[in-house]
Amino acid sequence: MSFLNLEKVSKFYGSVAAVHDFDLAVEKGEFISLLGPSGCGKTTTLQMITGLVRPSSGTITMGGRDITHLPPPQRELGVVFQSYALFPHMTVAQNVSFGLEMRKVAKPERDKRIKEILSLVHLSALADRYPREMSGGQRQRVAIARALVINPPVLLLDEPLSNLDAQLREEMQFELRRIQQTVGITTIMVTHDQAEALSISDRVVVMEKGRITQVDTPYELYEHPRNDFISSFVGKSNFMCATSSFNGKGASISIDNTPIRFNTDRREPDGKVSIFIRPEKLRLTEPGEGQIQGKVTTRYFMGSQWLVSAETSAGVLAVAVPNLGAPPPMEGETVGLAWQSADCRVLAGAAK
């Protein structure tokens, strides 16, 4: 049995299902991210694990023990909230010590644990500072240290990086992963940031309207999304309008009656379909080359790459062009667009 299990867990507020039939098995030491848009049930799920919200149905077990109806203190979980919730009148060491004092841990053991955990989060030199004297990233590490110092079986993170600026947020993603791997603690993080979830998770749970839509490794989730919601929510996406017809060997895909060199050995539905492909899987070519022609409408310099939009008969397509020293074609120029068939995925129904 997995270390942490949620089986058919639901939470209803009246007739509204905030979370519905949530099934998840988490292995010991695994880093799981709950990813989805606002209102999809991520935080409610996390709160049911902490015990702050009682499930309407279903069971939650940890280490083989049913914790579904246990109050939060008896679960002994480590929780880092979005606001960090540090005590402003306490120093870093006092904030970290608070949970140990509540558990009546002897002072010599408290001092030992505080020293170890502050070293882990690289805050040993700041033990006597107050939260107001620290940066956002430092305060976040204090909150993590306070959660970890009690040696919890599971660490729960509720959008812990959302209050940081973009550059610090990216740095702290990897710092958070380093800390988690060093300790080896089972971790569940709530986030709406796809890059954050993909970069540091072992598996990602994508939620929509209170339900799980896909659970997978970051790579599989990005490369092989199971439906159009995941295709459009996780990363940037292109959807090309096309027509599918079965020719006896497979489905032939065409745009405006022009074959686009995409075939599949499985039968696709006849009629209108949409083709999903990531911007970085498209290439700009010389006019007259590639599978389809287009005209550049916009181009934006992103530093490491250009993001180019081209209007085509299949719709407006975004192309990620690596910055190799030469800028891409200007707005108004005609270009060809090319791709590998293996990088496309056919979705039933015309692109919206």
Coordinates of C-alpha atoms in Angstrom, one line a residue:
M1 CA 0.0 0.0 0.0
S2 CA 1.2 3.5 -0.8
F3 CA 2.1 5.8 2.1
L4 CA -0.7 8.4 1.7
N5 CA -4.0 7.3 0.1
L6 CA -7.1 9.3 -0.8
E7 CA -9.9 7.1 -1.9
K8 CA -13.1 8.5 -3.4
V9 CA -12.7 11.7 -1.3
S10 CA -15.4 14.3 -2.0
K11 CA -16.4 17.6 -0.5
F12 CA -19.8 19.1 -1.0
Y13 CA -21.0 22.5 0.0
G14 CA -24.8 22.1 -0.4
S15 CA -25.3 20.7 -3.9
V16 CA -21.9 22.1 -5.1
A17 CA -19.0 19.6 -5.3
A18 CA -15.8 21.4 -4.5
V19 CA -14.0 18.0 -4.8
H20 CA -15.5 14.9 -6.3
D21 CA -14.3 11.2 -6.2
F22 CA -10.6 12.2 -5.7
D23 CA -8.4 9.1 -5.8
L24 CA -4.6 9.4 -5.3
A25 CA -1.9 7.1 -4.0
V26 CA 1.3 8.9 -2.9
E27 CA 4.5 6.9 -2.3
K28 CA 6.8 7.7 0.7
G29 CA 9.3 10.5 -0.2
E30 CA 7.4 11.5 -3.4
F31 CA 6.8 15.1 -4.4
I32 CA 3.3 15.6 -5.7
S33 CA 1.9 18.9 -7.1
L34 CA -1.9 19.6 -7.3
L35 CA -2.2 21.8 -10.4
G36 CA -5.2 23.6 -11.8
P37 CA -7.1 26.9 -12.3
S38 CA -8.6 28.8 -9.4
G39 CA -11.7 27.1 -8.0
C40 CA -10.8 23.6 -9.2
G41 CA -10.5 22.1 -5.7
K42 CA -6.8 22.1 -5.1
T43 CA -6.7 23.9 -1.7
T44 CA -9.9 22.1 -0.5
T45 CA -8.1 18.8 -1.2
L46 CA -5.0 20.0 0.8
Q47 CA -7.2 21.1 3.6
M48 CA -8.9 17.7 3.8
I49 CA -5.5 16.1 4.2
T50 CA -4.6 18.6 7.0
G51 CA -7.9 18.0 8.7
L52 CA -9.0 21.7 8.5
V53 CA -11.9 20.6 6.2
R54 CA -13.8 17.4 6.8
P55 CA -14.6 15.3 3.7
S56 CA -18.2 14.7 2.8
S57 CA -17.3 11.1 1.8
G58 CA -14.3 8.9 1.2
T59 CA -11.3 7.9 3.3
I60 CA -7.8 9.3 3.8
T61 CA -5.1 6.9 5.2
M62 CA -1.5 7.6 6.1
G63 CA 1.0 4.8 6.8
G64 CA -1.9 2.4 7.0
R65 CA -3.8 4.5 9.6
D66 CA -7.2 6.0 8.8
I67 CA -6.9 9.8 9.5
T68 CA -10.1 10.8 7.7
H69 CA -11.7 12.2 10.9
L70 CA -8.7 12.9 13.0
P71 CA -8.3 16.6 14.2
P72 CA -5.3 18.4 12.7
P73 CA -3.0 18.2 15.8
Q74 CA -3.2 14.4 15.9
R75 CA -2.1 14.2 12.3
E76 CA 1.3 15.8 13.1
L77 CA 1.7 17.2 9.5
G78 CA 3.9 20.0 8.5
V79 CA 2.1 22.8 6.7
V80 CA 3.4 25.9 4.9
F81 CA 0.7 28.4 4.1
Q82 CA 0.7 31.0 1.3
S83 CA 1.2 33.9 3.8
Y84 CA 3.9 31.9 5.8
A85 CA 2.1 32.9 9.1
L86 CA 5.3 33.7 10.9
F87 CA 5.1 35.3 14.4
P88 CA 6.4 38.9 13.9
H89 CA 7.5 39.3 17.5
M90 CA 9.7 36.2 17.4
T91 CA 13.1 35.7 16.0
V92 CA 13.9 33.1 13.3
A93 CA 15.0 30.6 16.0
Q94 CA 12.0 31.3 18.2
N95 CA 9.6 30.8 15.2
V96 CA 11.3 27.5 14.4
S97 CA 11.3 26.4 18.0
F98 CA 7.6 27.1 18.6
G99 CA 6.3 23.7 17.4
L100 CA 8.9 21.9 19.4
E101 CA 7.9 23.8 22.5
M102 CA 4.2 22.9 22.0
R103 CA 5.3 19.3 21.9
K104 CA 7.3 19.7 25.1
V105 CA 10.6 18.7 23.5
A106 CA 13.5 19.1 25.9
K107 CA 15.6 22.2 25.4
P108 CA 18.9 20.4 24.5
E109 CA 17.0 18.4 21.8
R110 CA 15.2 21.6 20.7
D111 CA 18.5 23.5 20.2
K112 CA 20.0 20.6 18.3
R113 CA 17.1 20.3 15.9
I114 CA 16.9 24.1 15.4
K115 CA 20.6 24.2 14.5
E116 CA 20.3 21.3 12.1
I117 CA 17.2 22.7 10.3
L118 CA 18.5 26.2 10.0
S119 CA 21.7 24.8 8.5
L120 CA 19.6 22.9 6.0
V121 CA 17.7 26.0 4.8
H122 CA 20.9 28.1 4.8
L123 CA 19.7 30.5 7.6
S124 CA 22.1 29.7 10.4
A125 CA 23.5 33.2 10.4
L126 CA 20.1 34.8 10.6
A127 CA 18.8 32.9 13.7
D128 CA 18.4 36.1 15.8
R129 CA 16.6 38.2 13.1
Y130 CA 12.9 39.0 13.1
P131 CA 10.7 38.4 10.0
R132 CA 10.5 42.1 9.2
E133 CA 14.2 42.2 8.8
M134 CA 14.3 39.4 6.1
S135 CA 13.5 39.1 2.4
G136 CA 10.5 37.2 1.1
G137 CA 12.7 34.2 0.1
Q138 CA 14.3 34.1 3.6
R139 CA 10.9 34.3 5.3
Q140 CA 9.7 31.4 3.1
R141 CA 12.6 29.3 4.2
V142 CA 11.8 30.1 7.9
A143 CA 8.3 28.8 7.3
I144 CA 9.6 25.6 5.7
A145 CA 12.1 25.1 8.6
R146 CA 9.3 25.6 11.1
A147 CA 7.2 22.9 9.3
L148 CA 10.1 20.4 9.0
V149 CA 11.6 20.7 12.5
I150 CA 8.9 18.7 14.1
N151 CA 9.8 15.7 11.8
P152 CA 6.3 15.4 10.2
P153 CA 5.4 12.4 8.0
V154 CA 4.1 14.7 5.2
L155 CA 4.9 18.3 4.2
L156 CA 1.9 20.2 2.7
L157 CA 2.6 23.4 0.8
D158 CA -0.2 25.8 -0.1
E159 CA 1.1 28.0 -3.0
P160 CA 4.3 28.7 -1.0
L161 CA 6.0 30.7 -3.7
S162 CA 3.2 32.9 -4.9
N163 CA 4.3 36.0 -2.8
L164 CA 7.8 36.1 -4.4
D165 CA 8.9 38.1 -7.4
A166 CA 9.5 36.1 -10.7
Q167 CA 13.3 35.7 -10.4
L168 CA 13.3 34.8 -6.7
R169 CA 10.3 32.4 -7.3
E170 CA 12.3 30.5 -9.9
E171 CA 15.3 30.3 -7.6
M172 CA 13.2 29.1 -4.7
Q173 CA 11.6 26.3 -6.7
F174 CA 14.9 24.5 -6.9
E175 CA 15.8 25.4 -3.3
L176 CA 12.5 23.9 -2.2
R177 CA 13.2 20.7 -4.2
R178 CA 16.7 20.5 -2.8
I179 CA 15.4 20.7 0.8
Q180 CA 12.7 18.1 0.1
Q181 CA 15.1 15.6 -1.5
T182 CA 17.7 16.1 1.3
V183 CA 15.1 15.4 4.0
G184 CA 13.3 12.7 1.9
I185 CA 9.9 13.8 3.1
T186 CA 6.6 13.1 1.3
T187 CA 5.4 16.4 0.0
I188 CA 2.2 17.7 -1.6
M189 CA 2.1 21.2 -3.1
V190 CA -0.8 23.2 -4.3
T191 CA 0.0 25.5 -7.2
H192 CA -1.6 27.1 -10.3
D193 CA 1.8 27.7 -11.9
Q194 CA 2.5 25.1 -14.6
A195 CA 6.3 25.8 -14.8
E196 CA 6.6 25.4 -11.0
A197 CA 4.7 22.1 -11.0
L198 CA 6.6 20.7 -14.0
S199 CA 10.1 21.7 -12.8
I200 CA 10.2 20.2 -9.3
S201 CA 7.5 17.5 -9.0
D202 CA 7.8 13.7 -9.3
R203 CA 4.2 13.6 -10.4
V204 CA 1.6 16.3 -11.2
V205 CA -2.1 15.9 -10.5
V206 CA -4.2 18.1 -12.9
M207 CA -7.6 19.1 -11.5
E208 CA -10.6 20.6 -13.3
K209 CA -13.9 21.5 -11.6
G210 CA -13.2 19.3 -8.6
R211 CA -12.1 16.2 -10.5
I212 CA -8.7 14.7 -11.4
T213 CA -8.2 14.9 -15.2
Q214 CA -4.7 13.4 -15.3
V215 CA -1.9 12.2 -13.0
D216 CA 1.5 11.8 -14.6
T217 CA 5.1 12.6 -14.5
P218 CA 5.9 16.2 -15.7
Y219 CA 7.3 14.9 -19.0
E220 CA 4.4 12.6 -19.8
L221 CA 1.9 15.3 -18.8
Y222 CA 3.5 17.9 -21.1
E223 CA 4.2 15.6 -24.1
H224 CA 1.0 13.4 -23.9
P225 CA -1.9 15.4 -22.4
R226 CA -5.1 13.3 -22.3
N227 CA -7.6 16.0 -23.3
D228 CA -7.8 19.5 -24.8
F229 CA -8.2 21.1 -21.3
I230 CA -4.8 19.7 -20.3
S231 CA -3.3 20.5 -23.7
S232 CA -4.3 24.2 -23.4
F233 CA -3.7 24.6 -19.6
V234 CA -0.3 23.0 -19.3
G235 CA 2.2 25.0 -21.3
K236 CA 1.6 27.0 -24.5
S237 CA -0.3 25.2 -27.3
N238 CA -1.4 25.4 -30.9
F239 CA -4.7 24.0 -32.2
M240 CA -4.9 23.7 -36.0
C241 CA -8.3 23.2 -37.7
A242 CA -8.2 20.2 -40.0
T243 CA -10.3 17.5 -41.6
S244 CA -9.8 13.8 -41.0
S245 CA -10.8 10.9 -43.4
F246 CA -10.1 7.2 -43.0
N247 CA -8.4 5.7 -46.1
G248 CA -8.3 2.1 -45.1
K249 CA -4.8 2.2 -43.6
G250 CA -5.2 5.1 -41.3
A251 CA -6.5 8.6 -41.1
S252 CA -5.4 11.2 -43.6
I253 CA -5.4 14.8 -42.2
S254 CA -5.8 17.8 -44.5
I255 CA -6.2 21.5 -44.2
D256 CA -8.4 23.2 -46.9
N257 CA -8.2 19.9 -48.9
T258 CA -4.4 20.0 -48.8
P259 CA -2.7 17.0 -47.1
I260 CA -0.4 18.1 -44.3
R261 CA 1.8 15.0 -44.1
F262 CA 0.3 13.7 -40.9
N263 CA -0.9 10.1 -40.8
T264 CA -1.8 7.8 -37.9
D265 CA -2.3 4.1 -37.8
R266 CA -5.3 4.3 -35.5
R267 CA -8.7 5.4 -36.8
E268 CA -9.6 8.9 -36.1
P269 CA -13.1 10.3 -36.3
D270 CA -14.1 11.4 -39.8
G271 CA -14.9 15.1 -40.1
K272 CA -13.6 18.2 -38.4
V273 CA -10.7 17.7 -36.0
S274 CA -8.1 19.8 -34.3
I275 CA -4.4 19.1 -34.2
F276 CA -2.5 19.9 -31.0
I277 CA 1.2 20.9 -31.2
R278 CA 3.6 22.8 -29.0
P279 CA 5.2 26.1 -30.2
E280 CA 8.7 24.7 -29.8
K281 CA 7.9 21.7 -32.0
L282 CA 7.1 24.0 -35.0
R283 CA 9.9 25.4 -37.3
L284 CA 9.9 28.4 -39.6
T285 CA 11.1 27.6 -43.1
E286 CA 11.5 29.4 -46.4
P287 CA 8.2 30.3 -48.2
G288 CA 6.9 27.3 -50.2
E289 CA 8.5 24.8 -47.9
G290 CA 7.1 23.0 -44.9
Q291 CA 3.6 21.6 -44.4
I292 CA 1.7 24.9 -44.4
Q293 CA 2.2 28.6 -45.3
G294 CA 1.6 31.6 -43.2
K295 CA 2.3 35.3 -42.7
V296 CA 4.1 36.6 -39.6
T297 CA 1.7 38.8 -37.6
T298 CA 3.8 39.4 -34.4
R299 CA 7.1 38.5 -32.9
Y300 CA 8.3 39.0 -29.4
F301 CA 11.8 38.8 -28.1
M302 CA 11.9 36.7 -24.9
G303 CA 15.7 36.6 -24.3
S304 CA 16.5 33.0 -24.9
Q305 CA 13.9 32.7 -27.7
W306 CA 11.5 34.6 -30.0
L307 CA 7.8 34.0 -29.8
V308 CA 6.5 34.4 -33.4
S309 CA 2.8 34.3 -34.4
A310 CA 1.9 33.4 -38.0
E311 CA -1.6 33.6 -39.6
T312 CA -2.3 30.4 -41.6
S313 CA -5.3 28.6 -43.2
A314 CA -5.3 26.5 -40.0
G315 CA -5.5 29.4 -37.7
V316 CA -2.9 31.6 -36.0
L317 CA 0.0 29.5 -34.8
A318 CA 2.7 30.4 -32.2
V319 CA 6.3 29.3 -33.0
A320 CA 9.1 29.3 -30.4
V321 CA 12.3 30.2 -32.2
P322 CA 15.6 29.8 -30.3
N323 CA 17.7 32.9 -30.1
L324 CA 20.8 31.8 -32.0
G325 CA 21.9 35.3 -32.9
A326 CA 19.8 36.0 -36.0
P327 CA 16.2 37.5 -35.6
P328 CA 13.3 35.7 -37.2
P329 CA 11.4 37.1 -40.2
M330 CA 9.7 40.5 -39.7
E331 CA 5.9 41.1 -39.4
G332 CA 4.2 40.8 -42.7
E333 CA 6.7 38.3 -44.2
T334 CA 5.5 35.0 -45.7
V335 CA 7.0 31.9 -44.1
G336 CA 6.6 28.1 -44.2
L337 CA 5.9 26.1 -41.1
A338 CA 7.1 22.6 -40.6
W339 CA 6.8 19.9 -38.0
Q340 CA 7.4 16.2 -37.3
S341 CA 4.3 14.0 -37.4
A342 CA 5.2 12.4 -34.1
D343 CA 4.9 15.8 -32.4
C344 CA 1.2 16.2 -33.3
R345 CA -1.8 14.9 -31.5
V346 CA -5.2 14.7 -33.1
L347 CA -8.2 15.8 -31.0
A348 CA -11.8 15.0 -32.0
G349 CA -13.8 18.1 -32.8
A350 CA -12.8 21.3 -34.6
A351 CA -10.5 23.7 -32.8
K352 CA -12.2 26.6 -31.1

